[in-house]
Structures are given as structure tokens and as C-alpha cells.
Coordinates of C-alpha atoms in Angstrom, one line a residue:
Chain Q
M1 CA -92.2 -115.2 99.7
L2 CA -95.6 -114.2 99.5
T3 CA -98.3 -116.6 100.3
L4 CA -102.1 -116.0 100.1
E5 CA -104.4 -118.4 101.5
H6 CA -108.0 -118.4 100.9
I7 CA -108.3 -114.5 100.2
E8 CA -111.9 -113.8 99.8
K9 CA -113.7 -110.3 99.4
S10 CA -117.4 -109.2 98.5
F11 CA -118.8 -105.8 97.9
H12 CA -122.6 -105.4 98.8
Q13 CA -123.2 -109.2 98.5
E14 CA -121.3 -109.2 95.2
T15 CA -118.4 -111.8 95.5
V16 CA -115.6 -110.2 93.8
L17 CA -112.9 -112.7 95.1
H18 CA -113.9 -116.2 95.7
P19 CA -111.3 -117.8 97.8
V20 CA -107.8 -117.0 96.2
T21 CA -104.7 -119.1 97.1
L22 CA -101.4 -118.3 95.4
T23 CA -97.6 -118.1 96.3
V24 CA -95.0 -115.9 94.5
T25 CA -91.5 -117.2 95.4
A26 CA -88.8 -114.6 96.3
G27 CA -87.2 -112.7 93.6
N28 CA -89.8 -113.8 91.3
I29 CA -92.6 -111.9 89.4
L30 CA -96.2 -113.1 89.2
S31 CA -98.4 -111.7 86.7
I32 CA -102.1 -111.4 87.3
V33 CA -104.2 -111.3 84.2
G34 CA -107.7 -111.0 83.4
P35 CA -110.5 -108.9 81.8
S36 CA -111.3 -105.8 83.8
G37 CA -113.8 -106.7 86.9
C38 CA -112.2 -110.1 87.1
G39 CA -111.1 -109.0 90.8
K40 CA -107.3 -108.7 90.1
T41 CA -107.1 -105.1 91.3
T42 CA -109.1 -105.8 94.3
L43 CA -106.7 -108.7 95.0
L44 CA -103.8 -106.1 94.8
R45 CA -105.4 -103.7 97.1
C46 CA -106.0 -106.3 99.7
V47 CA -102.3 -107.2 99.6
A48 CA -101.5 -103.5 99.9
G49 CA -103.8 -103.1 102.8
F50 CA -106.2 -100.5 101.2
L51 CA -109.1 -102.9 101.3
K52 CA -109.8 -105.8 104.1
P53 CA -110.4 -109.1 102.9
D54 CA -113.6 -110.9 104.4
G55 CA -111.4 -114.0 104.8
G56 CA -108.2 -115.8 104.3
E57 CA -104.7 -115.0 105.7
M58 CA -101.5 -113.4 104.1
Y59 CA -97.9 -114.1 104.7
L60 CA -94.8 -112.5 103.6
G61 CA -91.9 -114.7 104.5
D62 CA -92.8 -116.0 107.9
S63 CA -94.7 -113.0 109.2
R64 CA -98.5 -112.4 108.8
L65 CA -99.2 -109.5 106.4
D66 CA -102.8 -108.9 106.7
T67 CA -102.9 -107.9 110.3
K68 CA -100.7 -104.9 109.7
K69 CA -101.8 -101.5 108.5
A70 CA -101.0 -100.6 104.8
A71 CA -98.3 -98.0 106.1
E72 CA -96.6 -100.7 108.2
R73 CA -96.4 -103.4 105.6
P74 CA -93.2 -104.0 103.9
V75 CA -95.0 -103.6 100.5
V76 CA -95.3 -100.8 98.0
L77 CA -97.9 -100.4 95.5
M78 CA -97.3 -98.7 92.3
F79 CA -100.7 -97.4 90.8
Q80 CA -101.5 -96.8 86.9
D81 CA -100.6 -93.4 87.2
A82 CA -97.0 -92.4 88.4
L83 CA -98.6 -90.0 90.9
L84 CA -95.4 -88.0 91.5
F85 CA -96.0 -85.2 94.2
P86 CA -96.3 -82.0 92.0
H87 CA -94.6 -79.7 94.5
L88 CA -91.5 -81.8 94.8
T89 CA -88.5 -82.3 92.4
V90 CA -87.6 -85.5 90.9
S91 CA -85.1 -86.2 93.8
E92 CA -87.4 -85.1 96.6
N93 CA -90.0 -87.4 95.1
A94 CA -87.8 -90.4 95.0
A95 CA -86.4 -89.7 98.6
Y96 CA -90.0 -89.2 100.0
G97 CA -90.1 -92.7 101.6
L98 CA -86.5 -92.1 103.1
R99 CA -87.7 -89.0 104.8
H100 CA -91.2 -89.4 105.7
G101 CA -92.0 -93.2 105.0
R102 CA -90.8 -96.5 106.4
R103 CA -87.0 -96.6 105.7
R104 CA -85.8 -93.2 107.3
L105 CA -82.4 -92.3 106.7
S106 CA -79.9 -89.4 107.8
R107 CA -79.8 -86.5 105.2
P108 CA -76.4 -87.5 103.8
E109 CA -77.4 -91.2 103.4
R110 CA -80.6 -90.1 101.8
K111 CA -78.9 -88.0 99.2
Q112 CA -76.4 -90.7 98.4
E113 CA -79.0 -93.4 98.0
T114 CA -81.4 -91.2 95.9
E115 CA -78.7 -90.0 93.7
A116 CA -77.5 -93.6 93.1
M117 CA -81.0 -94.9 92.3
L118 CA -81.9 -91.9 90.0
S119 CA -78.6 -92.8 88.2
R120 CA -79.8 -96.4 87.9
V121 CA -83.1 -95.3 86.3
G122 CA -81.3 -93.1 84.1
L123 CA -82.9 -89.6 85.6
W124 CA -79.9 -88.3 87.4
E125 CA -79.7 -85.4 85.1
K126 CA -83.3 -84.5 85.8
R127 CA -82.9 -84.7 89.6
N128 CA -83.8 -81.2 90.1
H129 CA -86.7 -81.1 87.6
Y130 CA -90.3 -81.0 88.1
P131 CA -92.6 -83.9 87.5
R132 CA -94.6 -81.9 85.0
E133 CA -91.4 -81.4 83.0
L134 CA -91.1 -85.1 82.3
S135 CA -92.6 -87.3 79.9
G136 CA -94.9 -90.1 80.9
G137 CA -92.4 -92.8 80.8
Q138 CA -89.8 -90.8 82.9
Q139 CA -92.4 -90.4 85.5
Q140 CA -93.1 -94.0 85.9
R141 CA -89.3 -94.4 86.2
V142 CA -89.2 -91.8 89.1
S143 CA -92.1 -93.7 90.5
L144 CA -90.4 -96.9 90.5
A145 CA -87.1 -95.5 91.8
R146 CA -89.3 -94.0 94.7
A147 CA -90.7 -97.5 95.4
L148 CA -87.6 -99.3 95.2
L149 CA -85.5 -96.9 97.5
L150 CA -87.7 -98.4 100.2
Q151 CA -86.4 -101.7 99.6
P152 CA -89.8 -103.4 99.8
D153 CA -89.8 -107.0 100.4
L154 CA -92.8 -107.0 97.9
L155 CA -93.6 -104.6 94.9
L156 CA -97.2 -104.6 93.6
L157 CA -97.7 -103.0 90.4
D158 CA -101.2 -102.1 89.0
E159 CA -101.1 -101.9 85.4
P160 CA -98.4 -99.1 85.6
F161 CA -97.9 -98.8 81.7
S162 CA -101.5 -98.4 81.0
S163 CA -101.6 -94.6 80.6
L164 CA -98.5 -94.8 78.4
D165 CA -98.6 -94.9 74.4
A166 CA -98.1 -98.1 72.7
H167 CA -94.6 -97.6 71.6
L168 CA -93.3 -96.4 75.1
R169 CA -95.2 -99.1 76.9
Q170 CA -93.5 -101.9 74.9
E171 CA -90.1 -100.1 75.7
L172 CA -90.7 -99.5 79.3
R173 CA -92.0 -102.9 80.3
L174 CA -89.1 -104.6 79.1
W175 CA -87.0 -102.2 80.8
V176 CA -88.8 -102.4 84.0
R177 CA -88.7 -106.3 83.6
D178 CA -85.0 -106.4 83.6
F179 CA -84.7 -103.7 86.3
L180 CA -86.8 -105.7 88.6
K181 CA -84.9 -109.0 87.9
E182 CA -81.5 -107.3 88.4
E183 CA -82.5 -106.0 91.8
G184 CA -84.1 -109.4 92.7
V185 CA -87.5 -107.9 93.5
T186 CA -90.5 -110.1 94.3
A187 CA -93.4 -108.5 92.6
L188 CA -97.0 -108.9 91.8
F189 CA -97.8 -107.5 88.5
V190 CA -101.5 -106.8 87.5
T191 CA -102.6 -106.3 83.9
H192 CA -105.4 -106.8 81.5
D193 CA -103.1 -107.5 78.6
R194 CA -102.0 -111.1 78.3
E195 CA -98.9 -110.4 76.2
E196 CA -97.7 -107.9 78.8
A197 CA -98.6 -110.6 81.4
A198 CA -96.2 -113.0 79.4
I199 CA -93.4 -110.6 79.1
M200 CA -93.2 -109.2 82.7
G201 CA -94.2 -112.4 84.7
D202 CA -92.0 -115.5 85.4
R203 CA -95.2 -117.1 86.0
M204 CA -98.7 -115.8 85.3
L205 CA -102.0 -116.5 86.8
V206 CA -105.4 -116.0 84.9
M207 CA -108.4 -114.6 86.7
Q208 CA -112.0 -114.6 85.7
R209 CA -115.1 -113.6 87.7
G210 CA -113.0 -113.6 91.0
H211 CA -111.8 -117.2 90.2
V212 CA -108.3 -118.2 89.5
L213 CA -108.4 -120.3 86.3
Q214 CA -104.9 -121.3 85.9
E215 CA -101.3 -120.6 87.3
G216 CA -98.1 -121.4 85.4
T217 CA -95.3 -120.3 83.1
P218 CA -96.3 -117.8 80.3
E219 CA -95.5 -121.0 77.9
D220 CA -97.9 -123.3 80.0
V221 CA -100.8 -121.0 79.8
H222 CA -100.6 -120.4 76.1
K223 CA -99.8 -124.1 75.1
R224 CA -101.6 -126.0 77.6
P225 CA -104.6 -123.7 78.7
A226 CA -106.5 -125.3 81.7
G227 CA -109.6 -125.0 79.9
P228 CA -111.9 -123.1 77.3
D229 CA -112.2 -120.1 79.4
V230 CA -108.3 -119.7 79.5
A231 CA -108.1 -120.7 75.9
A232 CA -110.7 -118.4 75.0
F233 CA -108.9 -115.5 77.2
I234 CA -105.7 -116.0 75.7
G235 CA -107.1 -116.4 72.2
E236 CA -104.3 -118.4 70.6
G237 CA -106.2 -121.7 70.0
I238 CA -109.5 -123.6 70.0
Y239 CA -110.9 -126.7 71.4
L240 CA -112.3 -129.1 68.8
D241 CA -114.0 -132.3 70.3
G242 CA -112.6 -131.6 73.6
T243 CA -109.0 -131.3 72.5
Y244 CA -107.0 -128.2 72.5
Y245 CA -105.3 -126.9 69.3
P246 CA -103.1 -123.8 69.2
G247 CA -103.7 -121.8 66.1
S248 CA -100.3 -122.9 64.8
S249 CA -101.5 -126.5 64.4
L250 CA -104.6 -125.6 62.5
E251 CA -105.0 -125.0 58.8
A252 CA -107.6 -123.9 56.5
A253 CA -109.2 -126.5 54.6
S254 CA -112.0 -127.8 52.4
E255 CA -113.6 -129.4 55.2
G256 CA -113.5 -129.1 59.0
A257 CA -115.2 -126.8 61.6
A258 CA -117.1 -123.9 59.9
A259 CA -115.1 -120.6 60.7
V260 CA -115.4 -116.8 59.6
V261 CA -112.5 -114.8 59.1
E262 CA -112.6 -111.5 61.2
H263 CA -109.4 -109.6 60.2
A264 CA -105.9 -109.8 58.9
V265 CA -102.9 -109.4 61.5
Y266 CA -99.6 -108.6 60.0
A267 CA -96.6 -109.3 62.2
Y268 CA -93.0 -110.2 61.9
G269 CA -93.3 -110.6 58.0
W270 CA -96.0 -113.1 58.1
T271 CA -100.0 -112.5 57.5
F272 CA -102.1 -114.1 60.1
Y273 CA -105.8 -114.0 60.1
R274 CA -108.1 -113.8 63.4
I275 CA -111.2 -116.2 63.0
H276 CA -113.9 -117.5 64.9
L277 CA -115.8 -120.6 64.9
E278 CA -119.4 -120.5 63.6
A279 CA -120.5 -122.9 66.0
D280 CA -119.7 -121.4 69.4
G281 CA -117.7 -118.3 68.8
Q282 CA -114.0 -119.6 69.7
Q283 CA -111.4 -117.3 68.4
T284 CA -107.9 -118.0 67.3
V285 CA -105.4 -116.9 65.0
I286 CA -104.2 -119.0 61.8
R287 CA -101.5 -118.5 59.2
S288 CA -102.7 -119.1 55.6
E289 CA -100.7 -118.8 52.4
E290 CA -103.7 -117.9 50.5
S291 CA -105.2 -114.6 50.8
L292 CA -108.4 -114.1 52.9
T293 CA -110.9 -111.4 53.3
P294 CA -112.8 -110.4 56.4
G295 CA -116.3 -112.0 56.7
Q296 CA -115.0 -115.0 54.5
K297 CA -116.1 -118.3 55.2
L298 CA -114.0 -121.3 55.7
A299 CA -113.1 -124.5 57.2
V300 CA -110.3 -125.3 59.8
R301 CA -109.0 -128.6 60.9
P302 CA -105.9 -129.7 62.8
K303 CA -102.9 -130.1 60.6
E304 CA -101.6 -133.8 60.3
G305 CA -98.5 -135.1 62.0
V306 CA -98.0 -131.6 64.0
S307 CA -97.6 -131.8 67.9
D308 CA -98.9 -128.8 69.9
D309 CA -95.1 -128.2 71.1
Chain V
M1 CA -98.4 -55.1 74.8
R2 CA -96.9 -56.6 77.9
K3 CA -95.6 -53.0 79.0
L4 CA -99.1 -51.6 78.4
L5 CA -100.7 -54.1 80.3
L6 CA -98.0 -53.5 83.3
L7 CA -98.8 -50.0 83.0
L8 CA -102.3 -50.5 83.2
L9 CA -102.1 -52.9 86.2
L10 CA -99.9 -50.2 88.0
A11 CA -102.3 -47.5 87.4
I12 CA -105.3 -49.6 88.7
F13 CA -103.6 -51.3 91.9
V14 CA -100.5 -49.5 92.8
F15 CA -101.1 -45.9 92.0
P16 CA -104.3 -45.5 94.4
V17 CA -102.2 -46.7 97.4
L18 CA -99.3 -44.6 96.7
F19 CA -101.7 -41.7 96.1
L20 CA -103.2 -42.6 99.6
F21 CA -99.9 -42.6 101.2
L22 CA -98.7 -39.4 99.6
K23 CA -102.0 -37.7 100.8
S24 CA -101.4 -39.0 104.3
I25 CA -98.1 -37.2 104.6
T26 CA -98.9 -33.9 102.9
F27 CA -99.5 -30.6 104.8
S28 CA -101.4 -28.9 102.1
W29 CA -102.2 -30.1 98.6
R30 CA -104.6 -27.7 96.9
Y31 CA -106.1 -27.2 93.4
P32 CA -103.7 -25.8 91.2
D33 CA -100.6 -27.5 92.7
V34 CA -99.7 -30.9 90.8
L35 CA -97.7 -32.0 93.5
P36 CA -98.0 -31.3 97.3
T37 CA -96.5 -28.2 98.4
A38 CA -95.7 -29.0 102.2
F39 CA -95.3 -32.3 103.8
S40 CA -95.8 -33.2 107.3
M41 CA -96.5 -36.4 109.9
R42 CA -99.5 -34.6 111.3
A43 CA -102.1 -37.0 110.1
W44 CA -100.0 -40.1 111.4
E45 CA -99.6 -38.3 114.7
A46 CA -103.3 -37.5 115.0
L47 CA -104.0 -41.1 114.4
A48 CA -101.3 -42.2 116.9
S49 CA -102.9 -40.0 119.4
E50 CA -106.2 -41.8 119.2
P51 CA -106.4 -43.9 122.4
Q52 CA -108.7 -46.2 120.9
L53 CA -106.5 -47.0 117.7
L54 CA -104.4 -49.6 118.9
P55 CA -106.8 -51.6 121.0
A56 CA -109.0 -51.5 117.9
V57 CA -106.3 -52.8 115.8
G58 CA -105.4 -55.6 118.4
M59 CA -109.1 -56.6 118.6
T60 CA -109.3 -56.7 114.8
L61 CA -106.5 -58.7 114.3
F62 CA -107.6 -61.1 116.9
I63 CA -111.2 -61.5 115.6
G64 CA -109.8 -61.9 112.0
A65 CA -107.3 -64.6 113.3
V66 CA -110.0 -66.7 115.0
V67 CA -112.5 -66.2 112.3
V68 CA -109.8 -67.5 110.0
V69 CA -109.2 -70.5 112.2
L70 CA -112.7 -71.2 112.8
N71 CA -113.4 -71.1 108.9
L72 CA -110.6 -73.6 108.3
L73 CA -111.6 -75.8 111.0
L74 CA -115.2 -75.8 109.9
G75 CA -114.7 -75.5 106.0
I76 CA -112.0 -78.4 105.4
P77 CA -114.5 -81.0 106.7
A78 CA -117.4 -79.6 104.5
A79 CA -115.2 -79.2 101.7
L80 CA -113.7 -82.5 101.9
A81 CA -117.0 -84.1 102.0
L82 CA -118.6 -82.2 99.0
S83 CA -115.3 -82.9 96.9
W84 CA -114.4 -86.6 97.7
V85 CA -117.6 -88.1 99.1
D86 CA -120.6 -89.3 96.9
F87 CA -124.0 -89.0 99.1
R88 CA -127.5 -88.2 98.4
G89 CA -128.6 -84.7 98.6
K90 CA -125.2 -83.3 97.8
V91 CA -126.5 -80.6 95.5
A92 CA -129.0 -79.5 98.7
V93 CA -126.3 -79.5 101.1
E94 CA -124.1 -77.6 98.6
T95 CA -126.9 -75.0 98.2
I96 CA -127.6 -74.8 102.0
F97 CA -123.9 -73.9 102.6
F98 CA -123.9 -71.2 100.1
L99 CA -127.4 -69.7 101.4
P100 CA -125.8 -67.3 103.9
I101 CA -124.4 -65.3 101.0
L102 CA -127.7 -65.3 99.1
V103 CA -130.0 -64.1 102.0
P104 CA -129.2 -60.6 103.2
V105 CA -126.9 -61.2 106.0
L106 CA -128.6 -58.2 107.8
A107 CA -131.9 -60.2 108.1
I108 CA -130.1 -63.1 109.7
A109 CA -128.0 -61.1 112.0
M110 CA -131.3 -59.3 113.4
G111 CA -132.9 -62.6 114.3
L112 CA -129.6 -64.1 115.5
H113 CA -128.8 -60.9 117.6
I114 CA -132.0 -62.0 120.0
T115 CA -130.5 -65.4 120.5
M116 CA -127.3 -64.1 121.2
I117 CA -128.6 -61.9 123.9
R118 CA -130.2 -65.1 125.4
L119 CA -127.1 -67.1 125.2
G120 CA -125.0 -64.0 126.4
I121 CA -122.5 -63.7 123.9
A122 CA -123.9 -60.4 122.5
D123 CA -121.8 -57.4 123.2
H124 CA -118.8 -59.8 123.3
P125 CA -116.3 -60.7 121.0
A126 CA -117.4 -64.3 120.8
G127 CA -120.6 -63.2 119.2
V128 CA -118.7 -61.0 116.7
I129 CA -116.7 -64.0 115.8
L130 CA -119.7 -66.3 115.4
I131 CA -121.4 -63.7 113.3
H132 CA -118.4 -63.0 111.1
L133 CA -118.3 -66.8 110.2
L134 CA -121.6 -65.9 108.3
P135 CA -120.1 -63.8 105.5
T136 CA -116.8 -66.0 105.3
L137 CA -117.6 -69.8 105.8
P138 CA -119.5 -70.1 102.4
Y139 CA -116.6 -68.5 100.4
T140 CA -114.2 -70.9 102.3
I141 CA -116.1 -74.0 101.7
R142 CA -116.3 -73.0 97.8
V143 CA -112.6 -72.2 97.5
L144 CA -111.3 -75.5 99.7
R145 CA -113.6 -77.6 97.6
G146 CA -111.7 -76.6 94.5
G147 CA -108.5 -77.3 96.4
F148 CA -109.7 -80.9 97.3
D149 CA -110.8 -81.4 93.8
R150 CA -107.3 -80.9 92.7
L151 CA -106.1 -83.2 95.5
D152 CA -106.2 -86.9 94.0
P153 CA -107.1 -89.1 96.8
A154 CA -104.6 -91.5 95.4
W155 CA -101.7 -89.3 96.4
M156 CA -102.6 -89.8 99.8
Q157 CA -102.9 -93.6 99.3
L158 CA -99.4 -93.3 97.8
G159 CA -98.0 -91.8 100.9
E160 CA -99.6 -94.6 102.9
T161 CA -98.0 -97.3 100.8
L162 CA -94.6 -95.6 101.2
G163 CA -95.0 -95.7 105.0
A164 CA -96.0 -92.5 105.9
G165 CA -98.5 -92.0 109.1
V166 CA -101.7 -89.9 108.7
F167 CA -100.3 -86.7 109.9
R168 CA -97.3 -86.8 107.9
R169 CA -99.4 -87.5 104.9
I170 CA -101.7 -84.5 105.6
A171 CA -98.5 -82.3 106.3
T172 CA -96.4 -83.4 103.4
I173 CA -98.9 -84.0 100.7
A174 CA -102.4 -82.5 101.1
V175 CA -101.4 -79.3 102.7
P176 CA -98.6 -78.5 100.0
I177 CA -100.8 -79.4 97.1
M178 CA -103.6 -77.4 98.7
A179 CA -101.7 -74.5 99.7
P180 CA -103.1 -72.0 97.0
S181 CA -106.6 -72.7 98.2
L182 CA -105.9 -72.6 101.7
R183 CA -104.2 -69.2 101.3
S184 CA -106.9 -68.0 99.3
A185 CA -109.6 -68.9 101.7
A186 CA -107.4 -67.4 104.5
V187 CA -106.9 -64.2 103.0
L188 CA -110.4 -63.8 101.7
T189 CA -111.8 -64.8 105.1
F190 CA -109.5 -62.2 106.8
V191 CA -110.3 -59.4 104.5
I192 CA -114.0 -60.0 104.9
S193 CA -113.9 -59.9 108.5
L194 CA -111.8 -57.0 108.5
S195 CA -114.3 -55.1 106.3
Q196 CA -117.5 -55.8 108.5
Y197 CA -119.0 -52.9 110.0
V198 CA -122.6 -53.4 110.3
L199 CA -122.4 -57.2 111.9
T200 CA -119.8 -56.0 114.3
A201 CA -122.0 -52.9 115.0
I202 CA -125.2 -54.8 115.7
I203 CA -123.8 -57.8 117.5
G204 CA -120.9 -56.0 119.2
G205 CA -123.4 -53.4 120.7
G206 CA -120.6 -50.8 120.1
R207 CA -118.5 -52.6 123.0
V208 CA -116.3 -54.6 120.6
T209 CA -114.4 -52.0 119.0
T210 CA -112.8 -53.1 115.5
L211 CA -111.2 -50.8 113.1
P212 CA -114.1 -50.1 110.9
L213 CA -116.2 -48.9 114.2
L214 CA -113.5 -46.3 114.3
Y215 CA -113.0 -45.7 110.6
Y216 CA -116.4 -44.5 109.9
P217 CA -116.5 -41.7 112.6
F218 CA -113.2 -40.7 111.3
F219 CA -114.7 -40.2 107.7
N220 CA -116.8 -37.4 109.2
S221 CA -113.9 -35.3 110.0
A222 CA -113.0 -33.0 107.2
D223 CA -109.1 -33.9 107.5
Q224 CA -108.5 -35.7 104.3
A225 CA -105.2 -36.5 105.4
V226 CA -106.1 -38.3 108.3
I227 CA -108.6 -40.2 106.6
A228 CA -105.8 -41.1 103.8
A229 CA -103.6 -42.3 106.8
F230 CA -106.4 -44.4 108.2
S231 CA -107.0 -46.0 104.9
V232 CA -103.6 -46.9 104.3
L233 CA -103.4 -48.7 107.9
F234 CA -106.5 -50.4 106.6
A235 CA -104.7 -51.7 103.5
V236 CA -101.8 -52.6 105.2
L237 CA -103.4 -55.1 107.5
P238 CA -104.1 -57.8 104.7
L239 CA -100.9 -57.5 103.4
L240 CA -99.4 -58.0 106.8
F241 CA -101.7 -61.1 107.4
L242 CA -100.3 -62.5 103.8
F243 CA -96.7 -61.9 104.8
V244 CA -97.1 -63.9 107.9
W245 CA -99.1 -66.5 106.4
E246 CA -96.5 -67.1 103.6
T247 CA -93.5 -66.7 106.1
V248 CA -95.0 -69.4 108.3
S249 CA -95.9 -71.9 105.5
S250 CA -92.7 -71.5 103.5
A251 CA -90.7 -72.2 106.8
A252 CA -92.8 -75.2 107.3
G253 CA -92.5 -76.2 103.9
R254 CA -88.7 -76.1 103.8
L255 CA -88.5 -78.0 107.2
L256 CA -90.5 -81.0 105.6
R257 CA -89.0 -81.4 102.2
P258 CA -87.3 -84.6 101.6

């Protein structure tokens, strides 16, 4: 279990992290999501040991984490890029930590574990290839194998799919999620993509300007946002007169809150429309039977007799 | 097309060396003969009987090796800073590092000679080593800077998060990735040091005898075979250096492979 207590960090008098407190229970994945510059990557680098927090304490299990050097923490950070070593083959890359890192094994053990792990990530046939011969997705899988061979108590992932194309990203994140759950890895996953955060995390945590806005299951955050800031970031619903309404409980009507259509979204056989309120710019997505055009003005109101669940 | 290119390469690079070697073992090779008519090892024997030759080879290798080591020791931090660190006046510093190439080195050497006499390192290998840094270090910094540009600092951080200590990270990540730059810098430095005549003559005062200092007097002799033999010897030294460098680095690389 990872516990962060009041972790704070400033750069040049600018506060990047206001005291952040969070826990990740063993075997679970916590997604940290927020716009760029919200402090999520800074937080991750503090946990990895590449940045020293100005205050607060970190514990992994019962032992204090923040007093150890990065190389000595039982934690592995995966970067945005796979960062495979170009001069080593796939299997040598995967085995790096078992030869030079925290978990040194004898040559036969190394070979056995590396080959088993490469089989599990589906790259055993590529073990003698060099990284440049692999696709981006394959490279990230090798990178994951290299990290997990160290059997870290905590895996940190810093937007590891952001350099992949959309199709591959979708495929790989589901695969990685299932793989991490299978291995029972405790992980902290950072992304700016709320959809990805919901897919990857057992729980998710929304950050903005160095503050934690909400922590909860993806369903909680989407259906019961903690405030307008979270609602605005998630973009699934709006506040009307202080009450939160998800897009599914809104309808276009002759009277109600004035709104403007931004664009149409086609998904799962439905047509949705992203709209924003004229009054305060809050955004949401509604479904409409009649066809709407971008720029068209309309009014929205809560449907009658529909609860938000 | 490829064959033509290969032929051209052979003609430009390999033929002259072969020709020199052939020339060094001919007894006589005069005008109408296409190929030499008689062979002999006379030129090589003449070279071997020159008492100053072996000490000069030793001194040249010694000075060259120390100059290479100093170049790497001084060039690596400078190149690292220029590549990885952002600071004010970086362009100015870069220009200053390259100045010794732009200013005629003789002008600097004359001035430095007086200083070296005062310091007591003129007419001594130490002074010669120091002055050889002048035409070599600017190139080393340039070449290594390119190497650091290609070495993403994130690779080193990755080694750290995997639990490798700083020396291991250097030996297993930085050095292999930068190997081509390190090799270029070392060979370039060695060859430049090997070819210095004027600087060695001025600062060494004729007491520090390196190969070029012997080479020039030999050129005055009319015996072309002897000159050819000497030239072959000259051409072989950098190859020898490269061979040793490659042997050591590939052995070290094998040892550290995961």
C-alpha cells in the first residue's frame, strides 16, 4: 500500500503541488488525471525519487519511501516513451534490471525469468531483435516487461501510451490494464485523458493547479463530481441552479438554459451533440432525436422523472 | 554502380597504402618498368638501424595516449554542459572553446613557450602534451557534444529507476550509446597529436623526439624506399590505436551485457 501524506512542491516560488494526500491499496491501480501543468507528473517524479518534495512523507507498506534514493526505492517509473536501450536486444533490455539493477540474479535465472516474461508479453519471438525493429506498441510492452521483472512494490506510469496512435493506444491500454491486474501490481497511472483514466484505474483522482479535487471510483467521479471544476474537466454534465445533471438527464426543449451546439459526436450508433451554456460556458454532451447544426442555439432542461443513476 | 563506387574507394584509400608498402620493399623501380624488378628489405633494415627510431615511436605513443586521456577528461564535462545544461552565455562559451582552431596555433605557441619556460615544462614531454591539447581539444568537445545530444538524459533516469548505481549507468548506458563519438574523438585526437611537427619542435626544443621530428630529416635523404617505409610506419600507428581501442571496448561491452 502506498501512502502519501501532505506532499508539497514548489519551483521558483510557484507552488506546483499543494499538500497532496492519497493512498493506493495493494494490488490496485490509481489513475491521476488532470490537464497539463496540474502537477500530476511532478507528483509521480517525487514518488519515483527524481524530485525531492518540499514537505510531507511517503510510505510504501510500513517503510518510509522519501528518505531513499531513486535507485534504492522498490519502485519503477515508466516514461512516456519506451526508452529501450538502443544498443541492447529485446531480451537484454528486459533483463537489464536483473543484471545491473535492484534484483540481481544469476545468469541462468536471468535467462529463465526474462524468457518467461517475454512470452507473457507476447514478444518471445522478438527476443533477439533490436528495439528499432519493433513497433511503438511492442516497444512499450518490452518496457513493461523490463519494469515488471524487477517485481517492484509499486509501478509508476507516466502517460505511457501518449506517443502511440489512437487505435494502438486503445488496444494497448486494455491489454496493459488486464496484465497489471493479473500480476497484482500496485500502480499509479498518470494521464491527461479522462477516458484513459477511467479505463486504467480502479480508482481515479482528479487534479487541477496542484490541488486534489476529487478521489473516487471512475463511476463516482463521472456521476457525482465533487464540484463544478471536476464537472467541467470531465465534461459529461453541468450544474443548473447548484444541482448536477449528467448529459443523459438533459434534453433540448423550447425553454430552459440557453445553450449553443458546438459539434456532433457519432458513437455506438447514436448521434450526440457537444453543447455549451451561453451563460457560463459549462460543457456537456446531450442526445437529441432531431438533427442539430453547429452554432445552432437551443435551450436545455432536465428531463422529468429521470434520476441521475 | 556499387562496384564502381567500391573501385573508386579502393583507388583512393587502399591503393596509396599498398603502393607505399610495395615501394618500401623494392630494390629498384625505375621508369620503363611497370612493376619493380627486384625486392629487398633494405629500407626497413635502414629504418630499424636508426637508433632514435624506437624511442621516438615510444615517445609518440606515450604523448598520443596521454593527450587522448586528457582530451576525454576535459572534453566530457565541457561537452556535457554544452549539450545538457542551459545557461547564459552558452554561445560565447562555445565560441571560446573553438577559438584555438580559429587563431593560428603558432601565434599562441610562441607566447605559451615563454610561459612554459618559466614554469619549467618547456623541453619536456609535459609541455608537449599540454601544447597538443590546443589543436585537439576543440574537436573533441565538438564531437562529444554531438554524442551527448544523442544520449537522452531520460535513459540515465531509466537506469536509475531500475536500480543501477551511477557508475553502472555510465558504463552500461552512457558509454555504449556514446561509443561512436568517443571513438571518433579519441582517434581524431591521436592522429592530430601524431602529426604535430612545429608545436612539438618549438615546445619540445628538440629534446622531446617524436616520430615527425625524425620523419622530416629522413625526407631529405634521396632514398625513396626508406621514406616509403617510414610513411608506412606512420600510417600503421593510428590503425594500431584503433585496433587496441576496439578490442578493449568490445571486450568491456561483452562483459557488461545483461
